[in-house]
Coordinates of C-alpha atoms in Angstrom, one line a residue:
X1 CA -59.0 1.7 45.2
X2 CA -57.5 0.8 48.6
X3 CA -59.5 1.4 51.8
X4 CA -57.1 3.9 53.3
X5 CA -56.7 5.6 50.0
X6 CA -60.5 6.2 49.8
X7 CA -60.4 7.4 53.4
X8 CA -57.6 9.9 52.7
X9 CA -59.3 11.2 49.5
X10 CA -62.4 12.0 51.5
X11 CA -60.5 13.9 54.1
X12 CA -58.6 15.8 51.5
X13 CA -61.8 16.6 49.5
X14 CA -63.3 18.2 52.7
X15 CA -60.1 20.0 53.7
X16 CA -59.3 21.6 50.3
X17 CA -62.6 23.5 50.6
X18 CA -61.7 25.1 54.0
X19 CA -59.4 28.0 54.9
X20 CA -55.8 26.8 55.0
X21 CA -55.4 27.6 58.7
X22 CA -58.2 25.2 59.8
X23 CA -57.5 22.3 57.4
X24 CA -55.3 20.2 59.6
X25 CA -57.5 20.6 62.7
X26 CA -60.6 19.6 60.7
X27 CA -58.9 16.6 59.2
X28 CA -57.8 15.4 62.6
X29 CA -61.3 15.8 64.0
X30 CA -63.0 14.3 61.0
X31 CA -60.5 11.3 60.9
X32 CA -61.4 10.6 64.6
X33 CA -65.1 10.8 63.9
X34 CA -64.9 8.4 61.0
X35 CA -62.7 6.0 62.9
X36 CA -65.3 6.0 65.7
X37 CA -68.0 5.1 63.2
X38 CA -66.1 2.2 61.7
X39 CA -65.8 -1.3 63.1
X40 CA -62.4 -2.6 64.4
X41 CA -61.3 -4.2 61.1
X42 CA -63.2 -2.2 58.5
X43 CA -63.7 -3.5 55.0
X44 CA -63.9 -1.3 51.9
X45 CA -67.7 -1.6 52.0
X46 CA -67.7 -0.4 55.6
X47 CA -65.7 2.7 54.7
X48 CA -67.9 3.4 51.7
X49 CA -71.0 3.1 53.8
X50 CA -69.7 5.5 56.5
X51 CA -68.4 8.0 53.9
X52 CA -71.7 8.0 52.0
X53 CA -73.5 8.4 55.3
X54 CA -71.5 11.6 55.9
X55 CA -72.3 12.7 52.4
X56 CA -70.8 15.1 49.9
X57 CA -67.5 16.6 51.1
X58 CA -68.6 20.0 49.8
X59 CA -71.6 20.0 52.1
X60 CA -69.6 18.7 55.1
X61 CA -67.0 21.4 54.5
X62 CA -69.8 24.0 54.6
X63 CA -70.9 22.6 58.1
X64 CA -67.3 22.9 59.4
X65 CA -67.0 26.4 57.9
X66 CA -70.4 27.5 59.4
X67 CA -71.1 29.3 56.2
X68 CA -73.3 32.4 56.5
X69 CA -75.1 34.2 53.7
X70 CA -73.0 36.7 51.9
X71 CA -73.2 38.6 48.6
X72 CA -70.0 36.6 47.8
X73 CA -69.2 34.0 50.4
X74 CA -65.8 33.0 51.7
X75 CA -65.7 29.8 49.6
X76 CA -65.8 32.0 46.4
X77 CA -64.2 35.2 47.7
X78 CA -60.5 34.5 47.0
X79 CA -61.4 33.4 43.4
X80 CA -63.6 36.4 43.0
X81 CA -60.8 38.8 43.9
X82 CA -58.4 36.9 41.6
X83 CA -60.7 37.0 38.6
X84 CA -61.8 40.5 39.3
X85 CA -58.2 41.8 39.1
X86 CA -57.7 39.8 36.0
X87 CA -60.8 41.0 34.2
X88 CA -60.4 44.6 35.3
X89 CA -56.8 44.5 33.9
X90 CA -57.9 43.0 30.6
X91 CA -60.8 45.5 30.3
X92 CA -58.6 48.5 31.0
X93 CA -56.1 47.4 28.3
X94 CA -58.9 46.6 25.7
X95 CA -60.9 49.7 26.4
X96 CA -57.8 51.9 26.4
X97 CA -56.9 50.5 23.0
X98 CA -60.4 51.3 21.7
X99 CA -60.0 54.8 23.0
X100 CA -56.7 55.2 21.1
X101 CA -58.4 53.9 17.9
X102 CA -61.3 56.3 18.4
X103 CA -59.0 59.3 18.7
X104 CA -57.0 58.2 15.7
X105 CA -60.1 57.8 13.5
X106 CA -62.2 60.7 14.9
X107 CA -60.0 63.2 16.8
X108 CA -61.9 66.0 18.6
X109 CA -59.1 68.4 17.6
X110 CA -56.4 68.5 14.9
X111 CA -52.9 68.0 16.2
X112 CA -51.7 70.5 13.7
X113 CA -54.0 73.4 14.6
X114 CA -54.5 72.7 18.3
X115 CA -51.8 70.3 19.7
X116 CA -52.6 71.0 23.4
X117 CA -56.3 70.4 22.9
X118 CA -55.5 67.3 20.9
X119 CA -53.3 65.8 23.5
X120 CA -55.7 66.7 26.3
X121 CA -58.6 65.1 24.4
X122 CA -56.5 62.1 23.6
X123 CA -55.6 61.4 27.2
X124 CA -59.1 62.2 28.5
X125 CA -60.6 59.8 25.9
X126 CA -58.3 57.0 26.9
X127 CA -58.8 57.5 30.6
X128 CA -62.6 57.7 30.1
X129 CA -62.8 54.5 28.2
X130 CA -60.4 52.7 30.6
X131 CA -62.5 53.7 33.6
X132 CA -65.7 52.8 31.8
X133 CA -64.2 49.3 31.1
X134 CA -63.0 48.9 34.7
X135 CA -66.5 49.8 36.0
X136 CA -68.3 47.4 33.6
X137 CA -65.8 44.6 34.5
X138 CA -66.4 45.1 38.2
X139 CA -70.1 45.2 37.8
X140 CA -70.4 42.0 35.6
X141 CA -67.9 39.9 37.5
X142 CA -69.7 40.8 40.8
X143 CA -73.1 40.0 39.3
X144 CA -71.9 36.6 38.0
X145 CA -70.3 35.7 41.3
X146 CA -73.3 36.8 43.3
X147 CA -75.6 34.6 41.1
X148 CA -73.3 31.7 41.5
X149 CA -73.2 32.2 45.3
X150 CA -77.0 32.3 45.5
X151 CA -77.3 29.3 43.3
X152 CA -74.8 27.3 45.4
X153 CA -72.6 26.7 42.4
X154 CA -69.3 27.3 44.0
X155 CA -68.4 23.7 44.5
X156 CA -68.2 22.5 40.9
X157 CA -71.7 21.2 40.3
X158 CA -74.4 22.9 38.3
X159 CA -77.9 22.6 39.8
X160 CA -79.2 20.4 37.0
X161 CA -76.3 18.0 37.5
X162 CA -76.7 17.3 41.2
X163 CA -77.1 13.7 42.3
X164 CA -76.7 11.8 45.5
X165 CA -73.0 11.7 46.4
X166 CA -71.2 8.4 46.4
X167 CA -67.6 7.4 47.2
X168 CA -67.0 6.8 43.5
X169 CA -67.1 10.6 43.1
X170 CA -63.7 10.9 44.8
X171 CA -61.2 11.5 42.0
X172 CA -57.9 9.7 41.8
X173 CA -54.8 11.8 41.4
X174 CA -54.6 10.8 37.7
X175 CA -58.3 11.6 37.0
X176 CA -58.0 14.9 38.8
X177 CA -55.0 15.9 36.7
X178 CA -56.8 14.9 33.5
X179 CA -59.9 16.8 34.3
X180 CA -58.1 19.9 35.6
X181 CA -58.8 23.2 33.8
X182 CA -55.6 25.3 33.3
X183 CA -55.6 28.9 34.4
X184 CA -54.5 29.8 30.8
X185 CA -57.6 28.1 29.4
X186 CA -59.8 30.3 31.5
X187 CA -57.8 33.5 30.8
X188 CA -58.0 32.9 27.0
X189 CA -61.8 32.6 27.2
X190 CA -62.1 35.8 29.3
X191 CA -59.8 37.7 27.0
X192 CA -61.7 36.8 23.8
X193 CA -65.0 37.5 25.6
X194 CA -64.0 41.0 26.6
X195 CA -62.4 41.8 23.2
X196 CA -65.3 40.4 21.3
X197 CA -67.8 42.4 23.4
X198 CA -65.9 45.6 23.6
X199 CA -65.2 45.9 19.9
X200 CA -67.9 44.0 18.0
X201 CA -70.8 45.1 20.2
X202 CA -69.7 48.7 21.1
X203 CA -67.4 49.7 18.2
X204 CA -67.9 47.4 15.2
X205 CA -66.8 50.1 12.8
X206 CA -63.3 49.7 14.1
X207 CA -63.0 46.4 12.2
X208 CA -62.2 47.8 8.8
X209 CA -59.9 49.2 6.2
X210 CA -57.7 52.1 7.5
X211 CA -56.4 54.8 5.2
X212 CA -54.6 58.1 5.8
X213 CA -56.5 61.0 4.3
X214 CA -55.2 64.1 2.7
X215 CA -55.5 66.2 5.9
X216 CA -53.7 63.5 8.0
X217 CA -56.9 62.1 9.4
X218 CA -57.2 58.4 9.3
X219 CA -60.2 57.2 7.4
X220 CA -61.7 53.8 8.2
X221 CA -64.1 51.8 6.0
X222 CA -66.0 49.3 8.2
X223 CA -65.8 45.7 7.3
X224 CA -69.3 45.2 8.5
X225 CA -72.6 46.6 7.2
X226 CA -73.5 48.1 10.6
X227 CA -77.2 48.2 9.9
X228 CA -77.2 44.5 8.9
X229 CA -75.1 43.6 11.9
X230 CA -77.7 45.0 14.3
X231 CA -80.0 42.1 13.3
X232 CA -77.5 39.8 15.1
X233 CA -76.5 42.0 18.0
X234 CA -78.9 40.5 20.6
X235 CA -77.6 37.0 19.8
X236 CA -74.0 38.2 20.0
X237 CA -74.6 39.8 23.4
X238 CA -76.3 36.7 24.8
X239 CA -73.6 34.3 23.6
X240 CA -70.8 36.6 24.7
X241 CA -72.4 36.9 28.2
X242 CA -72.7 33.1 28.4
X243 CA -69.1 32.7 27.3
X244 CA -68.1 35.1 30.1
X245 CA -70.1 33.2 32.7
X246 CA -68.7 29.9 31.5
X247 CA -65.2 31.2 31.7
X248 CA -65.7 32.5 35.3
X249 CA -67.3 29.2 36.3
X250 CA -64.4 27.2 34.8
X251 CA -62.0 29.5 36.8
X252 CA -64.0 28.6 40.0
X253 CA -64.3 24.9 39.7
X254 CA -60.9 24.3 37.9
X255 CA -62.1 20.9 36.8
X256 CA -64.2 19.6 34.0
X257 CA -67.4 17.8 35.0
X258 CA -70.4 16.5 33.0
X259 CA -72.7 19.5 33.6
X260 CA -69.9 21.9 32.5
X261 CA -69.2 19.8 29.4
X262 CA -72.9 19.9 28.5
X263 CA -73.1 23.6 29.0
X264 CA -70.0 24.1 27.0
X265 CA -71.4 22.0 24.1
X266 CA -74.7 23.8 24.1
X267 CA -72.9 27.2 24.0
X268 CA -70.7 25.9 21.2
X269 CA -73.7 24.7 19.2
X270 CA -75.4 28.1 19.6
X271 CA -72.1 29.9 18.6
X272 CA -71.7 27.6 15.6
X273 CA -75.2 28.4 14.4
X274 CA -74.6 32.2 14.8
X275 CA -71.3 32.1 13.0
X276 CA -72.9 30.0 10.2
X277 CA -75.7 32.4 9.6
X278 CA -73.5 35.5 10.0
X279 CA -70.8 34.4 7.6
X280 CA -73.2 33.0 5.0
X281 CA -75.1 36.3 5.1
X282 CA -73.5 38.2 2.2
X283 CA -75.3 41.4 3.2
X284 CA -73.3 41.6 6.5
X285 CA -70.1 42.7 4.6
X286 CA -69.9 46.3 3.7
X287 CA -69.7 46.5 -0.1
X288 CA -67.5 49.6 0.0
X289 CA -64.7 47.6 1.7
X290 CA -64.8 45.0 -1.1
X291 CA -64.5 47.7 -3.7
X292 CA -61.6 49.4 -1.8
X293 CA -59.8 46.0 -1.5
X294 CA -60.3 45.2 -5.2
X295 CA -58.9 48.6 -6.2
X296 CA -55.9 48.1 -3.8
X297 CA -54.9 44.8 -5.4
X298 CA -56.0 45.8 -8.9
X299 CA -58.4 42.8 -9.3
X300 CA -61.9 42.7 -10.8
X301 CA -64.6 43.3 -8.2
X302 CA -66.4 40.0 -9.2
X303 CA -63.2 38.0 -8.5
X304 CA -62.7 39.6 -5.1
X305 CA -66.3 39.1 -4.2
X306 CA -66.1 35.4 -5.1
X307 CA -62.8 35.0 -3.2
X308 CA -64.3 36.6 -0.1
X309 CA -67.3 34.2 -0.3
X310 CA -65.0 31.2 -0.5
X311 CA -62.9 32.5 2.4
X312 CA -66.0 33.0 4.6
X313 CA -67.2 29.5 3.7
X314 CA -63.8 28.1 4.7
X315 CA -64.1 30.0 8.0
X316 CA -67.5 28.4 8.6
X317 CA -65.9 25.0 8.2
X318 CA -63.0 25.8 10.5
X319 CA -65.3 27.2 13.2
X320 CA -67.4 24.0 13.0
X321 CA -64.3 21.8 13.4
X322 CA -63.0 23.9 16.3
X323 CA -66.4 23.9 18.2
X324 CA -66.7 20.1 17.6
X325 CA -63.2 19.4 19.0
X326 CA -63.7 21.7 21.9
X327 CA -67.1 20.0 22.8
X328 CA -65.7 16.5 22.5
X329 CA -62.7 17.3 24.6
X330 CA -64.9 18.7 27.3
X331 CA -66.6 15.3 27.7
X332 CA -63.3 13.5 27.5
X333 CA -61.8 15.6 30.3
X334 CA -64.9 15.2 32.4
X335 CA -64.5 11.4 32.1
X336 CA -67.9 11.1 30.5
X337 CA -66.4 9.4 27.4
X338 CA -63.2 7.6 27.1
X339 CA -60.7 7.9 24.2
X340 CA -59.4 4.5 22.9
X341 CA -56.0 3.6 24.4
X342 CA -53.0 4.2 22.3
X343 CA -51.5 0.9 21.0
X344 CA -47.8 0.6 21.8
X345 CA -45.5 -0.6 19.1
X346 CA -43.8 -3.9 19.7

């Protein structure tokens, strides 16, 4: 790492945390201050000593910004607005879809006998669920960001992972690219969190076997034994909330680090255990849906039950593999572990 390269990385690490209009002025001022602190012909050790005396670029940026206490401060506000728009949009779509399914399965009025009332109820139900989803999205995103602001977690370090800053913490351009979290990665996490919470927690009966009845009403047989599912509901809510928080945190820091990799692994272990116990619990599947499926494919009930058990066991294995890979890649991207280099063929 060259001396000037280290110098420039520090300046950039401070500037990137500041409003764009003040970045160049701060870089010029900070460059002059550092040069005044250095001897005439500085060595790399001289530069390291001065930079480490100035400390963590995140803290120095806060001093230049003259940060005040906000519910959501300026260092998080832009990302708060971005993710709020994203989550509200996802929530409106998901909850509207739930509203449509509810009206298909349990319409307040029959379209044949009262078409106007049916259409009115249909639109009202969709709007109601969409607004409810938007309100909940606004509330939970704001709560998460407010907690992150109060905890001082807006700069990519969890409180349990803080240590004295050193010049070695300045990432090279290659390391920064490898540890970067893509926007798509965070969006996928948020989408699955919202869908999972909205349907499995609030309307689990919508997972099921749909049939059109004699009167035109769609009948649905739930895949889950709803009473048995309630035994897992608290764990589902907690893990879904943690996934939501992790996704937001990833959106904020946009880079993998060791504390994030640890938190992701702990969440994956807990999720893996929940999936294992749920899918190995045969009582969680509604026996009526097994009977309906056996009748539909004209197979003995015992054969279908055995096939379902094998399928759920295979799903457990797939989930374990997925969570293991996701956890390992978190550490790899955080530079905590290194993959062996690929050998080039001669």
